[in-house]
PDB file of C-alpha atoms in Angstrom:
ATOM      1  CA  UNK Y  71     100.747-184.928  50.126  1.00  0.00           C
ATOM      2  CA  UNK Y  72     102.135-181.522  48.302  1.00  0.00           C
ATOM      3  CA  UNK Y  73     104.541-179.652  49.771  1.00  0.00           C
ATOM      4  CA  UNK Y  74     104.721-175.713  48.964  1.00  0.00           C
ATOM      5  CA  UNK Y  75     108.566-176.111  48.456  1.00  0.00           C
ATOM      6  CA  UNK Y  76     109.326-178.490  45.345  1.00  0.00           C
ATOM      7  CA  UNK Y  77     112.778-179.445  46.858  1.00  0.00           C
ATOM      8  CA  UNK Y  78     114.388-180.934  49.104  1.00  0.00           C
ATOM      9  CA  UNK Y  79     117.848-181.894  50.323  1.00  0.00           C
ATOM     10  CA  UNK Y  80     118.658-184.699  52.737  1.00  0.00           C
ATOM     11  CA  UNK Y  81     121.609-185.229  54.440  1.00  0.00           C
ATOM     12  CA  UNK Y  82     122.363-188.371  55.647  1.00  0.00           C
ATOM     13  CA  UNK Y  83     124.939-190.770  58.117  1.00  0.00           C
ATOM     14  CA  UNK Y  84     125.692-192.109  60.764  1.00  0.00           C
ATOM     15  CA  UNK Y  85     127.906-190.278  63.023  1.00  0.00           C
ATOM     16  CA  UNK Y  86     129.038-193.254  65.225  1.00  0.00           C
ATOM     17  CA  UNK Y  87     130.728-194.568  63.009  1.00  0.00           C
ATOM     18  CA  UNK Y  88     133.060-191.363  61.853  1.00  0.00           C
ATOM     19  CA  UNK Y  89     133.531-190.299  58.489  1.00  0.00           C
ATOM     20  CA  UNK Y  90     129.828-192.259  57.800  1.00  0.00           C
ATOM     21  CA  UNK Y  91     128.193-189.405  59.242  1.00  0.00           C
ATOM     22  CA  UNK Y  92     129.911-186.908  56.599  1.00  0.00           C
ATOM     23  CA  UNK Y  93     126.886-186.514  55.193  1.00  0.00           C
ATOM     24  CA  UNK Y  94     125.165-185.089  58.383  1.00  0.00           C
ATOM     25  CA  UNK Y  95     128.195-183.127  59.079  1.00  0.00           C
ATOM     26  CA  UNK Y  96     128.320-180.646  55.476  1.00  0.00           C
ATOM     27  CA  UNK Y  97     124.776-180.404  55.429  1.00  0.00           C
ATOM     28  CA  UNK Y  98     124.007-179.241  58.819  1.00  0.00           C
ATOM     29  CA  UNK Y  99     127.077-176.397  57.843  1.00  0.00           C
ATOM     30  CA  UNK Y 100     124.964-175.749  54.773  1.00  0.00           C
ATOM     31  CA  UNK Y 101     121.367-175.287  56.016  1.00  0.00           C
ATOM     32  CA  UNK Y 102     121.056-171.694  55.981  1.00  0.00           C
ATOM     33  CA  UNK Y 103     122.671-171.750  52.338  1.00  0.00           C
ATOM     34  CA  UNK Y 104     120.328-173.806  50.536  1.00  0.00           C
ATOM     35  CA  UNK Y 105     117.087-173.395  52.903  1.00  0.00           C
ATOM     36  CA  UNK Y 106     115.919-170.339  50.153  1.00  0.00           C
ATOM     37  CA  UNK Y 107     115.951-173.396  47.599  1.00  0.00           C
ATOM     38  CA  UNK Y 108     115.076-176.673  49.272  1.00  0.00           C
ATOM     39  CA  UNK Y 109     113.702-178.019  52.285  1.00  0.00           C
ATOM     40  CA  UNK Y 110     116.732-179.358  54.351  1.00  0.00           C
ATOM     41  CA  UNK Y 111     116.531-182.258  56.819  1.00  0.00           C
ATOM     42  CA  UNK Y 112     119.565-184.274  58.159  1.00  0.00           C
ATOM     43  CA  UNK Y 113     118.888-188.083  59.829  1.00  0.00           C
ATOM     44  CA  UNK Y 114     120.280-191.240  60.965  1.00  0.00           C
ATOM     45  CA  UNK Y 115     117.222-192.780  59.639  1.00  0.00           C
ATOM     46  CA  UNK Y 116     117.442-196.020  56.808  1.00  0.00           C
ATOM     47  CA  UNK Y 117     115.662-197.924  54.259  1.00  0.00           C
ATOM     48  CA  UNK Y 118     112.069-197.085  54.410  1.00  0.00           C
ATOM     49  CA  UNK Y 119     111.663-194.471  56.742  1.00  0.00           C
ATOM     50  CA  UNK Y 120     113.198-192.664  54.346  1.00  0.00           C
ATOM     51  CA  UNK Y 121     110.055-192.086  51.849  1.00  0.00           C
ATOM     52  CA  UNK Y 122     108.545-189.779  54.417  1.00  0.00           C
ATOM     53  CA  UNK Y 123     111.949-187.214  54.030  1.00  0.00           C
ATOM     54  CA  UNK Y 124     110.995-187.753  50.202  1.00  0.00           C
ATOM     55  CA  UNK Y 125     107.671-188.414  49.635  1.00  0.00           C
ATOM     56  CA  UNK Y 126     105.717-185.258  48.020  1.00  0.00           C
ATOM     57  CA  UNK Y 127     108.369-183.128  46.499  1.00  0.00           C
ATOM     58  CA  UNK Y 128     109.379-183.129  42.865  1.00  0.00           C
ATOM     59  CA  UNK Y 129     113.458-183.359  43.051  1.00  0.00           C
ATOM     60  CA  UNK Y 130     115.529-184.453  45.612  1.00  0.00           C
ATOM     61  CA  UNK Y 131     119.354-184.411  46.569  1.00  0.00           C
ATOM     62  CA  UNK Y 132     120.726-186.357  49.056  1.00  0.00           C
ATOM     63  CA  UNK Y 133     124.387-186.156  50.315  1.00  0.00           C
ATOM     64  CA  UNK Y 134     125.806-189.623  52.176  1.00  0.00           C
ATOM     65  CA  UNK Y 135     129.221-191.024  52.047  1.00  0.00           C
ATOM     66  CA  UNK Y 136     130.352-193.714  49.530  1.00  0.00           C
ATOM     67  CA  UNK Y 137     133.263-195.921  49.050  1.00  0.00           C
ATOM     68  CA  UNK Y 138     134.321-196.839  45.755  1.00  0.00           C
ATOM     69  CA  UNK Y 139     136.766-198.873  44.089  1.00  0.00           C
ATOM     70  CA  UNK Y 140     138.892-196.093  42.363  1.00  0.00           C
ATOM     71  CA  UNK Y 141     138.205-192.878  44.830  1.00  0.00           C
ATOM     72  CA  UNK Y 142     139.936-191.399  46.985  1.00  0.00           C
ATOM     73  CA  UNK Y 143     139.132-189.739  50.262  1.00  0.00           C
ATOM     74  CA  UNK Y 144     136.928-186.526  50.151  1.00  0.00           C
ATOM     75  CA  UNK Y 145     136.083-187.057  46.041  1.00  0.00           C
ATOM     76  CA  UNK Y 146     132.387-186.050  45.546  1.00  0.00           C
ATOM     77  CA  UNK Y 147     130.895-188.230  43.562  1.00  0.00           C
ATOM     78  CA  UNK Y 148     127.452-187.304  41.554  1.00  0.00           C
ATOM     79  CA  UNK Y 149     125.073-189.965  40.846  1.00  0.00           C
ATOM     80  CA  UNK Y 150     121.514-191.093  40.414  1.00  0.00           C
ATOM     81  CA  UNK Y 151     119.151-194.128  41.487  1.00  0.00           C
ATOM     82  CA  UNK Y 152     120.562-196.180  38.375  1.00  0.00           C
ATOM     83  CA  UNK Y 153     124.330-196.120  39.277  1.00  0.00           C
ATOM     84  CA  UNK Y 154     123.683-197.955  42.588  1.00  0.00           C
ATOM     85  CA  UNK Y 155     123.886-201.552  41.893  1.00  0.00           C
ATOM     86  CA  UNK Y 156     127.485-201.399  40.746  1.00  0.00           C
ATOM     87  CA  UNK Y 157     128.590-199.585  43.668  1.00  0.00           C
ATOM     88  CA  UNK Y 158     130.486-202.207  46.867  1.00  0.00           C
ATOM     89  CA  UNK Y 159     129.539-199.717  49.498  1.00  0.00           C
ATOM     90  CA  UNK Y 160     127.228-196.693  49.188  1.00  0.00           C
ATOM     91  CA  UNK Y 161     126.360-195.992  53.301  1.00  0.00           C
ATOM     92  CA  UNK Y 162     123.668-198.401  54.245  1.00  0.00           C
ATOM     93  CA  UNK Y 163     121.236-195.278  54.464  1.00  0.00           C
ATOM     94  CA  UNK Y 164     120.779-195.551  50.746  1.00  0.00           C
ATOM     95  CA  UNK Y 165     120.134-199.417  50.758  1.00  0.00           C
ATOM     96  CA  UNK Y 166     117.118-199.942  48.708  1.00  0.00           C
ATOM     97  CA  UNK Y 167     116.591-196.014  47.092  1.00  0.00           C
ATOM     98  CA  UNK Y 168     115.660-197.553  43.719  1.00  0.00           C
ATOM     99  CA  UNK Y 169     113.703-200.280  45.195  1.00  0.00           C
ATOM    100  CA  UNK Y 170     111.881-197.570  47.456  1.00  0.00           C
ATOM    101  CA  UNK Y 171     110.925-195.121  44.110  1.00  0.00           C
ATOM    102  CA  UNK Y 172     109.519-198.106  42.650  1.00  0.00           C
ATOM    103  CA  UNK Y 173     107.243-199.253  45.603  1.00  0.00           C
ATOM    104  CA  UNK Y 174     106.030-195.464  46.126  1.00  0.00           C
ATOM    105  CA  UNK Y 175     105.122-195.459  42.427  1.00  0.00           C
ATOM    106  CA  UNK Y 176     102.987-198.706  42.774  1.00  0.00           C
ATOM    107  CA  UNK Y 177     101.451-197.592  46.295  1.00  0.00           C
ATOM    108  CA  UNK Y 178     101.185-194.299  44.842  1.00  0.00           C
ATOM    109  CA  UNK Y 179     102.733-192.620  46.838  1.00  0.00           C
ATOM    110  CA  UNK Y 180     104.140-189.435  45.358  1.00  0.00           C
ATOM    111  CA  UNK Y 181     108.140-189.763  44.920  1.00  0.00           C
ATOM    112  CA  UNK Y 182     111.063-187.077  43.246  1.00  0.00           C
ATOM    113  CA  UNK Y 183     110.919-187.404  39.351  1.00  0.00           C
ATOM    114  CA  UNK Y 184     114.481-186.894  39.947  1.00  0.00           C
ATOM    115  CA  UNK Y 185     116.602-187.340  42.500  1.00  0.00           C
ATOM    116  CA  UNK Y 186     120.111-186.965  42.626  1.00  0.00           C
ATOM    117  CA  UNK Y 187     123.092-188.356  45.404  1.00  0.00           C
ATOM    118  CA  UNK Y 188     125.921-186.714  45.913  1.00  0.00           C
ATOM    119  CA  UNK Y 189     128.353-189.823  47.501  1.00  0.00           C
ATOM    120  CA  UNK Y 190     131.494-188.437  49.412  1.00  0.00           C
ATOM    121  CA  UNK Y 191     134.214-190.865  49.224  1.00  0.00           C
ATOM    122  CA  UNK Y 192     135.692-191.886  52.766  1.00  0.00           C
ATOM    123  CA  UNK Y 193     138.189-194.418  53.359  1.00  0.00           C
ATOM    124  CA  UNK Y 194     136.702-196.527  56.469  1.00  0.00           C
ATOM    125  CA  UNK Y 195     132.882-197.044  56.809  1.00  0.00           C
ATOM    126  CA  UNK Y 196     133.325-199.057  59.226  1.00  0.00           C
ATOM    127  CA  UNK Y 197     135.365-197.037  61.858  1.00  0.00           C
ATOM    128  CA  UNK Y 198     133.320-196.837  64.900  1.00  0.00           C
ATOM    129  CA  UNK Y 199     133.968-193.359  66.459  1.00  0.00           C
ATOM    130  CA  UNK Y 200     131.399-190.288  66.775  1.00  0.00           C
ATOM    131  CA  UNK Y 201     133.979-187.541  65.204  1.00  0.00           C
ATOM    132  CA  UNK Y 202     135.839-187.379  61.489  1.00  0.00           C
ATOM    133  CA  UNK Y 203     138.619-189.218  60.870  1.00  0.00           C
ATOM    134  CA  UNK Y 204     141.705-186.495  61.315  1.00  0.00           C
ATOM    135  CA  UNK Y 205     141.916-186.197  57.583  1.00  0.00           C
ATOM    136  CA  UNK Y 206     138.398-185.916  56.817  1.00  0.00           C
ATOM    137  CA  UNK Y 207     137.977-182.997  59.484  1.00  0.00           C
ATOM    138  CA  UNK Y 208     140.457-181.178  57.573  1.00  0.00           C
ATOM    139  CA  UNK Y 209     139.287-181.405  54.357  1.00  0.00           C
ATOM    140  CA  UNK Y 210     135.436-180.585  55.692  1.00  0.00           C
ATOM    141  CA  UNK Y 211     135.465-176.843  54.746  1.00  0.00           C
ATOM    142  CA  UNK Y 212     136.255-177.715  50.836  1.00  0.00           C
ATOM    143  CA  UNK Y 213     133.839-180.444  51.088  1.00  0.00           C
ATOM    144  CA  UNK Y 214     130.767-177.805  52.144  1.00  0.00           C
ATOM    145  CA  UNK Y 215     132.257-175.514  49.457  1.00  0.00           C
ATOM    146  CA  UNK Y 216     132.143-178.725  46.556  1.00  0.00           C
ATOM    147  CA  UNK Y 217     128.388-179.906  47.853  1.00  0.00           C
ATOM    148  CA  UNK Y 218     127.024-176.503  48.110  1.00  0.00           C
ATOM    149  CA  UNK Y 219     128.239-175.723  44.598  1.00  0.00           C
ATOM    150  CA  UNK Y 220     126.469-179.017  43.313  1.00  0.00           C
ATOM    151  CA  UNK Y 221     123.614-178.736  45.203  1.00  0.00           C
ATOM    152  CA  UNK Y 222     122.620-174.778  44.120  1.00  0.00           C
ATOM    153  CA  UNK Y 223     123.235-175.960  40.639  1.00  0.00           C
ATOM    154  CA  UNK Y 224     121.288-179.094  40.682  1.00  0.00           C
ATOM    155  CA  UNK Y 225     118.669-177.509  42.559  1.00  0.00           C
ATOM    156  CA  UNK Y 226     118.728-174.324  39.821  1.00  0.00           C
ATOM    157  CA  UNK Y 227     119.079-176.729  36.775  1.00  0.00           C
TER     158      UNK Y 227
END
């Protein structure tokens, strides 16, 4: 499958459990933005079900929330399929990304030649709540500013 538009941007989360969903949350504020450069799809959706967001276009971004050992809250983080393995949590949407180019390729299924994640640190994955922590909300109009700056530029690159 080819799609007319070589990019596209994924946001993804899960916005029952709070500052998870961040990832949902800056791209929906960013659609309009970016749409011009990328197509732009936000989802709840894991593992798998994630080649058919991917599959067909020639670079991807996708924007999810990460924990790390030496972040702190709201730090956006750049990185690509490699850097996974040594990360302890990376939102359990992105479980298996590397794994997943690497199956398309031997189905042959047509997968991003590059495709970069942009992690935003939060504090509690595991917070069960369908809004932003208090701190998080406040810092979510920077955190559209920071993505849409790396996304425009990875996306122009």
């Amino acid at each position: 499958m080819s799609n007319p538009q070589p990019n596209v941007v994924l946001g993804l989360g899960n916005t029952m459990h709070g500052d998870d969903g961040i990832g949902i949350y800056v791209i929906e504020r960013l659609q309009a933005d970016i749409l011009p450069f990328a197509d732009v799809y936000v989802t709840e959706e894991m593992g798998l079900s994630l080649l058919d967001f991917l599959s067909g276009y020639e670079r991807a971004v996708i924007v999810d929330s990460v924990k790390t050992e030496k972040g702190y809250e709201g730090q956006v983080h750049r990185f690509s399929l490699r850097d996974f393995a040594a990360l302890p949590y990376c939102g359990c949407h992105q479980v298996g990304l590397p794994e997943m180019a690497l199956l398309a390729k031997e189905m042959g299924i047509p997968f991003p030649q590059t495709v970069h994640i942009l992690g935003i640190e939060i504090e509690d994955p595991y917070r069960v709540a369908n809004t932003l922590s208090p701190s998080l909300r406040r810092k979510l109009p920077d955190l559209v500013h920071q993505v849409r700056w790396h996304i425009l530029k990875l996306l122009q690159s």
